[in-house]
CSV table of C-alpha atoms in Angstrom, one decimal:
chain,number,residue,atom,x,y,z
R,5,MET,CA,0.0,-0.1,0.0
R,6,LYS,CA,1.3,3.6,-0.9
R,7,ARG,CA,1.3,6.3,1.6
R,8,ASP,CA,-1.3,9.0,0.8
R,9,LYS,CA,0.3,12.3,-0.3
R,10,ASN,CA,-1.6,14.2,2.5
R,11,TRP,CA,0.4,12.2,5.1
R,12,GLN,CA,3.9,12.9,3.8
R,13,LYS,CA,4.4,15.9,6.2
R,14,PHE,CA,4.1,13.7,9.2
R,15,GLU,CA,6.8,11.5,10.8
R,16,ASP,CA,4.3,8.9,12.3
R,17,PHE,CA,4.9,5.4,13.3
R,18,ILE,CA,3.1,2.5,15.1
R,19,ALA,CA,5.0,0.8,18.0
R,20,GLU,CA,4.3,-2.9,18.1
R,21,GLU,CA,5.8,-5.5,20.3
R,22,LEU,CA,8.0,-3.2,22.3
R,23,LYS,CA,6.0,-0.2,23.5
R,24,GLU,CA,8.5,0.4,26.2
R,25,ILE,CA,11.4,1.5,24.1
R,26,ALA,CA,10.1,2.4,20.5
R,27,PRO,CA,8.5,5.8,21.5
R,28,TYR,CA,11.6,6.7,23.7
R,29,ALA,CA,14.0,5.9,20.8
R,30,THR,CA,12.3,8.1,18.3
R,31,HIS,CA,12.5,11.1,20.5
R,32,THR,CA,15.9,10.7,22.1
R,33,LYS,CA,18.7,12.8,20.5
R,34,GLY,CA,21.7,10.8,19.5
R,35,SER,CA,19.8,7.5,19.9
R,36,ARG,CA,21.9,4.5,19.0
R,37,TYR,CA,19.1,3.4,16.6
R,38,GLY,CA,19.6,6.3,14.4
R,39,GLU,CA,16.9,6.3,11.7
R,40,LEU,CA,13.3,5.4,12.3
R,41,LYS,CA,13.6,2.2,10.3
R,42,ASN,CA,16.2,0.9,12.6
R,43,ILE,CA,14.1,1.0,15.7
R,44,PRO,CA,12.9,-2.4,16.8
R,45,GLY,CA,9.3,-3.1,16.9
R,46,VAL,CA,7.8,-0.4,14.8
R,47,MET,CA,5.8,0.1,11.5
R,48,GLY,CA,6.3,3.4,9.6
R,49,PHE,CA,6.8,4.8,6.3
R,50,GLU,CA,9.9,5.4,4.0
R,51,ASN,CA,9.8,6.9,0.4
R,52,GLY,CA,6.0,6.5,0.6
R,53,ASP,CA,5.9,2.8,1.4
R,54,PHE,CA,5.3,1.0,4.7
R,55,PHE,CA,8.0,-0.7,6.6
R,56,HIS,CA,8.1,-3.2,9.5
R,57,THR,CA,11.0,-4.0,11.8
R,58,SER,CA,11.2,-7.0,14.2
R,59,GLY,CA,10.9,-6.2,18.0
R,60,ILE,CA,12.9,-7.2,21.0
R,61,GLN,CA,11.7,-8.2,24.4
R,62,LEU,CA,13.1,-6.4,27.4
R,63,ASP,CA,13.5,-7.8,30.8
R,64,LEU,CA,10.5,-6.3,32.6
R,65,ASP,CA,12.5,-5.7,35.9
R,66,THR,CA,14.5,-3.0,33.9
R,67,LEU,CA,11.5,-1.0,33.3
R,68,PRO,CA,10.5,2.0,35.6
R,69,THR,CA,7.3,2.4,37.5
R,70,PRO,CA,4.2,3.8,35.5
R,71,ASP,CA,4.1,7.6,36.1
R,72,TYR,CA,0.7,9.3,36.3
R,73,THR,CA,2.0,12.7,36.9
R,74,ASP,CA,0.6,14.3,33.8
R,75,LEU,CA,-2.5,12.1,33.8
R,76,SER,CA,-5.5,13.3,35.9
R,77,LEU,CA,-6.9,10.2,37.6
R,78,ASP,CA,-10.2,12.1,38.1
R,79,THR,CA,-10.8,11.5,34.4
R,80,TYR,CA,-10.6,7.8,35.1
R,81,TYR,CA,-12.6,7.6,38.3
R,82,GLN,CA,-9.4,7.5,40.4
R,83,ILE,CA,-8.3,4.2,38.8
R,84,ALA,CA,-4.7,3.5,38.1
R,85,SER,CA,-3.0,0.6,36.4
R,86,VAL,CA,0.0,-1.5,37.1
R,87,TYR,CA,1.5,-4.3,34.9
R,88,ARG,CA,3.5,-7.2,36.0
R,89,SER,CA,3.6,-9.3,32.8
R,90,ARG,CA,3.6,-8.8,28.9
R,91,GLY,CA,1.8,-11.3,26.7
R,92,CYS,CA,-0.2,-14.4,27.5
R,93,THR,CA,0.4,-18.1,28.0
R,94,ASN,CA,-2.6,-19.2,26.1
R,95,ARG,CA,-3.4,-19.4,22.5
R,96,CYS,CA,-7.1,-18.9,22.3
R,97,LYS,CA,-8.1,-19.3,18.6
R,98,PHE,CA,-10.3,-16.0,18.6
R,99,CYS,CA,-7.7,-13.9,20.3
R,100,ALA,CA,-4.4,-12.3,19.1
R,101,GLU,CA,-3.4,-10.3,22.3
R,102,TRP,CA,-0.4,-12.5,22.8
R,103,ARG,CA,1.0,-11.2,19.4
R,104,LEU,CA,1.0,-7.6,20.7
R,105,PHE,CA,4.1,-8.2,23.0
R,106,GLY,CA,6.0,-11.1,21.1
R,107,LYS,CA,5.9,-14.7,21.6
R,108,ARG,CA,7.8,-14.9,24.8
R,109,PHE,CA,5.5,-14.4,28.0
R,110,ARG,CA,7.5,-12.2,30.4
R,111,VAL,CA,6.9,-11.5,34.1
R,112,ARG,CA,8.1,-8.7,36.4
R,113,SER,CA,9.5,-10.0,39.8
R,114,VAL,CA,7.2,-9.8,42.8
R,115,GLY,CA,9.4,-7.2,44.7
R,116,LYS,CA,9.3,-4.9,41.6
R,117,VAL,CA,5.6,-5.2,41.4
R,118,ILE,CA,5.1,-4.4,45.2
R,119,ASN,CA,7.3,-1.3,44.7
R,120,ASP,CA,5.2,-0.2,41.8
R,121,ILE,CA,2.1,-0.4,43.9
R,122,LYS,CA,3.7,1.4,46.7
R,123,SER,CA,5.0,4.4,44.4
R,124,ILE,CA,1.7,4.6,42.5
R,125,ILE,CA,-0.3,4.9,45.8
R,126,SER,CA,2.2,7.3,47.4
R,127,ASP,CA,2.6,9.5,44.4
R,128,HIS,CA,-0.9,9.5,42.9
R,129,HIS,CA,-3.4,8.5,45.4
R,130,PRO,CA,-5.8,6.2,43.3
R,131,ARG,CA,-8.7,4.5,44.9
R,132,TYR,CA,-8.5,1.4,42.7
R,133,ILE,CA,-5.7,-0.3,40.9
R,134,ILE,CA,-6.1,-2.6,37.8
R,135,PHE,CA,-3.5,-5.2,36.9
R,136,GLY,CA,-3.8,-4.5,33.2
R,137,GLU,CA,-2.7,-7.6,31.6
R,138,SER,CA,-4.0,-10.7,30.0
R,139,LEU,CA,-4.0,-12.9,33.1
R,140,ILE,CA,-2.4,-12.9,36.5
R,141,ASN,CA,-2.5,-16.5,37.4
R,142,ASP,CA,-0.2,-18.0,34.8
R,143,ASP,CA,1.9,-19.3,37.4
R,144,LEU,CA,-0.1,-20.1,40.7
R,145,GLU,CA,3.1,-20.2,42.9
R,146,TYR,CA,4.0,-16.8,41.7
R,147,PHE,CA,0.5,-15.5,42.2
R,148,GLU,CA,0.4,-16.9,45.8
R,149,SER,CA,3.7,-15.2,46.4
R,150,LEU,CA,2.4,-12.0,45.1
R,151,CYS,CA,-0.8,-12.2,47.3
R,152,ASP,CA,1.5,-13.0,50.3
R,153,ALA,CA,3.5,-9.8,49.7
R,154,MET,CA,0.4,-7.7,49.2
R,155,ILE,CA,-1.2,-9.0,52.3
R,156,LYS,CA,2.0,-8.1,54.2
R,157,GLU,CA,1.9,-4.6,52.8
R,158,ASP,CA,-1.8,-4.1,53.7
R,159,PHE,CA,-2.3,-1.6,51.0
R,160,ASN,CA,-5.9,-0.8,51.9
R,161,ILE,CA,-7.1,-0.5,48.4
R,162,GLN,CA,-8.9,-2.6,45.9
R,163,PHE,CA,-7.5,-4.5,42.9
R,164,GLY,CA,-8.9,-6.1,39.9
R,165,THR,CA,-7.6,-8.3,37.1
R,166,HIS,CA,-8.1,-11.1,34.6
R,167,PHE,CA,-8.0,-14.6,35.7
R,168,ARG,CA,-7.8,-18.0,33.9
R,169,ALA,CA,-10.2,-20.6,35.4
R,170,ASN,CA,-7.9,-22.5,37.7
R,171,ILE,CA,-8.3,-21.0,41.0
R,172,THR,CA,-8.8,-23.0,44.3
R,173,LEU,CA,-10.9,-21.8,47.2
R,174,GLU,CA,-7.9,-21.3,49.3
R,175,LEU,CA,-6.3,-19.2,46.7
R,176,ALA,CA,-9.4,-17.3,46.2
R,177,LYS,CA,-9.6,-16.5,49.9
R,178,LYS,CA,-6.0,-15.3,49.9
R,179,ALA,CA,-6.6,-13.1,46.7
R,180,LYS,CA,-9.5,-11.4,48.6
R,181,GLN,CA,-7.4,-10.9,51.5
R,182,ALA,CA,-4.6,-9.2,49.4
R,183,GLY,CA,-7.2,-6.8,48.1
R,184,PHE,CA,-8.5,-8.5,44.8
R,185,ASN,CA,-12.0,-7.3,44.8
R,186,ASP,CA,-12.6,-8.2,41.1
R,187,ALA,CA,-11.9,-11.3,39.2
R,188,TRP,CA,-12.6,-11.1,35.4
R,189,ILE,CA,-12.7,-14.6,34.3
R,190,GLY,CA,-12.3,-15.7,30.7
R,191,VAL,CA,-15.0,-18.2,30.8
R,192,GLU,CA,-15.9,-17.8,27.1
R,193,ALA,CA,-18.5,-20.7,27.1
R,194,LEU,CA,-20.1,-23.4,29.2
R,195,ASN,CA,-19.9,-25.9,26.5
R,196,ASP,CA,-17.0,-28.4,26.4
R,197,ALA,CA,-17.2,-28.6,22.7
R,198,ASP,CA,-17.0,-24.9,22.1
R,199,LEU,CA,-14.1,-24.6,24.8
R,200,LYS,CA,-12.2,-27.2,22.9
R,201,GLU,CA,-12.7,-25.6,19.5
R,202,MET,CA,-11.8,-22.2,21.0
R,203,ASN,CA,-8.4,-23.9,22.2
R,204,LYS,CA,-9.1,-22.5,25.8
R,205,GLY,CA,-7.5,-25.5,27.6
R,206,THR,CA,-10.2,-25.3,30.2
R,207,THR,CA,-13.5,-27.3,30.9
R,208,ILE,CA,-17.0,-26.5,32.1
R,209,ASN,CA,-16.1,-27.9,35.4
R,210,GLN,CA,-13.0,-25.5,35.8
R,211,ASN,CA,-15.1,-22.5,34.8
R,212,ILE,CA,-17.8,-23.4,37.4
R,213,THR,CA,-15.4,-24.3,40.1
R,214,THR,CA,-13.5,-21.0,39.7
R,215,ILE,CA,-16.5,-18.9,39.7
R,216,THR,CA,-17.8,-20.7,42.7
R,217,ASN,CA,-14.5,-20.2,44.6
R,218,PHE,CA,-14.4,-16.5,44.0
R,219,ALA,CA,-18.0,-16.0,44.9
R,220,LYS,CA,-17.5,-18.0,48.2
R,221,ALA,CA,-14.4,-15.8,49.0
R,222,GLY,CA,-16.5,-12.6,48.5
R,223,VAL,CA,-14.7,-11.5,45.3
R,224,ASN,CA,-16.9,-9.9,42.7
R,225,VAL,CA,-16.9,-12.1,39.6
R,226,ILE,CA,-17.3,-10.9,35.9
R,227,ALA,CA,-17.8,-13.9,33.7
R,228,MET,CA,-16.7,-13.0,30.2
R,229,LEU,CA,-18.5,-14.9,27.4
R,230,VAL,CA,-18.0,-15.2,23.6
R,231,VAL,CA,-21.2,-15.6,21.5
R,232,GLY,CA,-21.3,-16.7,17.9
R,233,PHE,CA,-18.1,-18.7,17.6
R,234,SER,CA,-19.6,-22.0,16.7
R,235,ASN,CA,-22.7,-23.4,14.8
R,236,ILE,CA,-26.2,-22.8,15.8
R,237,ASP,CA,-26.6,-26.1,17.7
R,238,GLU,CA,-23.5,-25.6,19.8
R,239,GLU,CA,-24.4,-22.0,20.5
R,240,GLU,CA,-27.9,-23.0,21.6
R,241,LYS,CA,-26.5,-25.7,23.8
R,242,ASN,CA,-24.1,-23.1,25.2
R,243,CYS,CA,-26.7,-20.4,25.9
R,244,ASN,CA,-29.1,-23.1,27.7
R,245,ASN,CA,-26.1,-24.0,29.9
R,246,ILE,CA,-25.5,-20.4,30.8
R,247,GLU,CA,-29.0,-19.7,31.5
R,248,ARG,CA,-29.3,-22.8,33.9
R,249,THR,CA,-26.1,-21.9,35.6
R,250,ILE,CA,-27.2,-18.3,36.2
R,251,ASN,CA,-30.5,-19.6,37.6
R,252,TYR,CA,-28.4,-22.0,40.0
R,253,TYR,CA,-26.3,-19.3,41.2
R,254,SER,CA,-29.2,-16.9,41.9
R,255,LYS,CA,-30.4,-19.3,44.7
R,256,PHE,CA,-27.4,-18.7,46.8
R,257,LYS,CA,-26.5,-15.9,49.4
R,258,ILE,CA,-23.3,-14.7,51.1
R,259,SER,CA,-22.7,-13.0,54.3
R,260,ASN,CA,-21.3,-9.5,54.2
R,261,ASN,CA,-19.1,-7.8,56.7
R,262,GLU,CA,-22.2,-6.9,58.9
R,263,SER,CA,-23.1,-10.7,58.8
R,264,ASN,CA,-26.2,-9.9,56.7
R,265,GLU,CA,-26.9,-12.2,53.8
R,266,GLN,CA,-26.9,-10.8,50.3
R,267,PRO,CA,-27.0,-12.2,46.8
R,268,LEU,CA,-23.6,-13.3,45.1
R,269,SER,CA,-21.8,-10.8,43.3
R,270,ILE,CA,-21.5,-12.3,39.8
R,271,GLN,CA,-22.1,-10.5,36.4
R,272,TRP,CA,-22.4,-12.4,33.1
R,273,ARG,CA,-21.0,-10.5,30.2
R,274,PRO,CA,-21.7,-11.9,26.8
R,275,ALA,CA,-19.9,-10.4,23.7
R,276,PRO,CA,-20.1,-11.2,20.0
R,277,MET,CA,-17.3,-13.1,18.5
R,278,PHE,CA,-15.0,-11.0,16.2
R,279,LEU,CA,-12.5,-12.2,13.6
R,280,VAL,CA,-9.4,-10.5,15.0
R,281,PRO,CA,-6.4,-10.1,12.8
R,282,GLY,CA,-3.4,-12.1,14.0
R,283,SER,CA,-5.7,-14.7,15.6
R,284,GLN,CA,-5.6,-18.4,14.6
R,285,ASN,CA,-9.3,-17.9,13.8
R,286,TYR,CA,-8.5,-15.1,11.5
R,287,GLN,CA,-5.7,-17.2,9.6
R,288,GLU,CA,-8.2,-19.9,9.1
R,289,LYS,CA,-11.2,-18.0,8.0
R,290,ARG,CA,-10.0,-14.9,6.3
R,291,LYS,CA,-10.3,-16.1,2.7
R,292,SER,CA,-13.6,-17.9,3.2
R,293,THR,CA,-15.5,-15.3,5.5
R,294,THR,CA,-14.2,-11.8,4.9
R,295,ARG,CA,-15.1,-9.0,2.5
R,296,PRO,CA,-13.5,-5.8,1.6
R,297,TRP,CA,-15.1,-2.4,2.5
R,298,ASN,CA,-17.9,-1.4,0.3
R,299,SER,CA,-19.6,2.0,0.5
R,300,THR,CA,-23.4,2.0,1.0
R,301,VAL,CA,-23.9,5.6,0.4
R,302,ILE,CA,-23.2,6.9,-3.1
R,303,SER,CA,-24.1,10.1,-4.6
R,304,GLU,CA,-23.3,11.9,-7.8
R,305,GLY,CA,-20.7,14.1,-6.1
R,306,ASN,CA,-18.7,11.3,-4.5
R,307,GLU,CA,-19.2,8.3,-6.7
R,308,LEU,CA,-15.8,8.5,-8.5
R,309,TYR,CA,-13.9,9.1,-5.3
R,310,LEU,CA,-15.7,6.1,-3.5
R,311,GLN,CA,-15.0,3.7,-6.5
R,312,GLY,CA,-11.3,4.6,-6.2
R,313,LEU,CA,-11.3,4.1,-2.4
R,314,GLU,CA,-13.0,0.7,-2.8
R,315,MET,CA,-10.4,-0.3,-5.4
R,316,GLU,CA,-7.6,0.8,-3.1
R,317,LEU,CA,-9.1,-1.1,-0.1
R,318,SER,CA,-10.1,-4.1,-2.1
R,319,ASP,CA,-7.3,-6.4,-0.7
R,320,ILE,CA,-8.0,-5.6,2.9
R,321,PRO,CA,-10.6,-7.5,5.0
R,322,TYR,CA,-13.2,-5.3,6.4
R,323,GLU,CA,-16.3,-7.3,7.2
R,324,PHE,CA,-16.7,-10.8,8.1
R,325,ASP,CA,-19.4,-13.4,8.4
R,326,ARG,CA,-19.8,-15.4,11.8
R,327,PRO,CA,-20.8,-19.0,11.8
R,328,ILE,CA,-24.4,-18.0,12.6
R,329,PRO,CA,-26.3,-14.9,11.5
R,330,ASP,CA,-25.8,-11.7,13.5
R,331,GLU,CA,-29.5,-11.6,14.4
R,332,ALA,CA,-29.1,-15.0,16.1
R,333,VAL,CA,-26.1,-13.7,17.8
R,334,GLY,CA,-28.1,-10.8,19.2
R,335,LYS,CA,-30.9,-13.0,20.4
R,336,LEU,CA,-28.6,-15.4,22.3
R,337,MET,CA,-26.9,-12.4,23.9
R,338,LYS,CA,-30.2,-10.9,25.0
R,339,ARG,CA,-31.3,-14.2,26.6
R,340,ILE,CA,-28.1,-14.3,28.7
R,341,GLN,CA,-28.5,-10.6,29.7
R,342,LYS,CA,-32.1,-11.3,30.6
R,343,ALA,CA,-31.1,-14.2,32.8
R,344,ASP,CA,-28.4,-12.2,34.5
R,345,ARG,CA,-30.7,-9.2,35.0
R,346,GLU,CA,-33.6,-11.3,36.6
R,347,ALA,CA,-31.2,-13.4,38.8
R,348,GLY,CA,-30.9,-10.3,41.2
R,349,PHE,CA,-27.0,-10.6,41.7
R,350,MET,CA,-25.4,-7.8,43.7
R,351,ILE,CA,-23.4,-5.3,41.7
R,352,GLY,CA,-19.8,-4.9,43.3
R,353,GLY,CA,-16.2,-4.5,42.5
R,354,ILE,CA,-15.1,-1.9,40.0
R,355,ALA,CA,-18.7,-1.3,38.8
R,356,GLN,CA,-19.7,-0.3,42.3
R,357,HIS,CA,-16.5,1.8,42.6
R,358,VAL,CA,-17.4,3.8,39.7
R,359,ILE,CA,-21.0,4.2,40.6
R,360,ASN,CA,-19.8,5.4,44.2
R,361,TYR,CA,-17.3,7.8,42.7
R,362,MET,CA,-19.8,9.3,40.3
R,363,MET,CA,-22.3,9.9,43.1
R,364,GLU,CA,-19.6,11.4,45.3
R,365,ASP,CA,-18.5,13.6,42.4
R,366,ARG,CA,-22.0,14.9,41.9
R,367,ARG,CA,-22.5,15.6,45.6
R,368,ASN,CA,-19.4,17.5,45.7
R,369,LYS,CA,-20.2,19.5,42.7
R,370,ARG,CA,-23.7,20.2,44.0
R,371,ASN,CA,-22.2,21.5,47.4
R,372,MET,CA,-19.7,23.6,45.6
R,373,ARG,CA,-22.5,25.2,43.6
R,374,LYS,CA,-24.4,25.7,46.8
R,375,HIS,CA,-21.4,27.4,48.5
R,376,GLU,CA,-21.0,29.6,45.5
R,377,ARG,CA,-24.5,30.7,45.6
R,378,ILE,CA,-24.2,31.5,49.3
R,379,GLY,CA,-21.2,33.5,48.7
R,380,VAL,CA,-22.7,35.6,45.9
R,381,ILE,CA,-25.9,36.3,48.1
R,382,ALA,CA,-23.6,37.2,51.0
R,383,GLN,CA,-21.7,39.6,48.9
R,384,ARG,CA,-25.0,41.2,47.7
R,385,PHE,CA,-26.2,41.6,51.3
R,386,GLU,CA,-22.9,43.2,52.2
R,387,SER,CA,-23.1,45.7,49.3
R,388,LYS,CA,-26.5,46.6,50.4
R,389,LYS,CA,-25.6,47.1,54.0
R,390,SER,CA,-22.9,49.5,52.9
R,391,ILE,CA,-25.3,51.9,51.2
R,392,ILE,CA,-28.0,51.8,53.8
R,393,PRO,CA,-27.8,55.1,55.9
């Protein structure tokens, strides 16, 4: 693909595998990389054409702590992020996230992660911290050591992150004690045939066990689901299993800190399957299920331009067909959402944090406006007093 002439004046690039060094290298005077095309892990332009360079993978312990100095956390509900890994140990067919950081899965040491959390809390005072990575329990011994270190520090802040479905009840309780108030579990399906086809490496039993263990430990669970990956028979079977499972969990209660019974805190979040570039699913189905972009709005004034644009984009997949019609995907998702809504689960975790923050922010703004009005009234009263003989 040729670079459009309107872009010639820009020196832009895309950092791929190595986000930690590519932006730094381009803006550092006298960088050992020299020209843009010599920087590892970037895509860019040279003489009007695209180029790509292979990335390198740094030891994560050599990286500094994330700095939020120039980023107002008020914009993000006082939520900050910390990262203890890059990549993913799994190779789910529908996902290409592991490709973003290179093939090798890398982990930051427990000590470095603890220091990151300390610095972020001390310098930026967030109320909630997300471990923003693909999964945190790739190594259960490491995760337990991390929980032990967090318990020892007693950070007094809530954490949330993504989990693979392999957590015992004991480890779920320890995670809760460490401050993990949210477990976002990649359940994807409650159908073993679906899970096998997705290359998840998990089973219905593992999914149910992990959800149960976190719920018993008092951790808010978000069960993430993929709809539209398989044929209609398997999708119907999966949806039926999910509905029955939601109904099962709706019958249980858990005691809160005041020893009062309340519903379990579980949210079921279905999402439509997408054909993600770079995924195994994409490689297998690109030729058979994708179509290039096609304009649906053509007028006399833009017809020639759009024809040229369609021709230029003709070799780029833009739309794709799922194994089942989009209408069927929508109906299955609505069934799951309806079952989740009617189950009466408690809203907790980060969702409750955001709700509480928004309500507090509104109260503060309302009080501020009230004080401003009182101040204006007082000023008017004082000015009237001064002119009364």
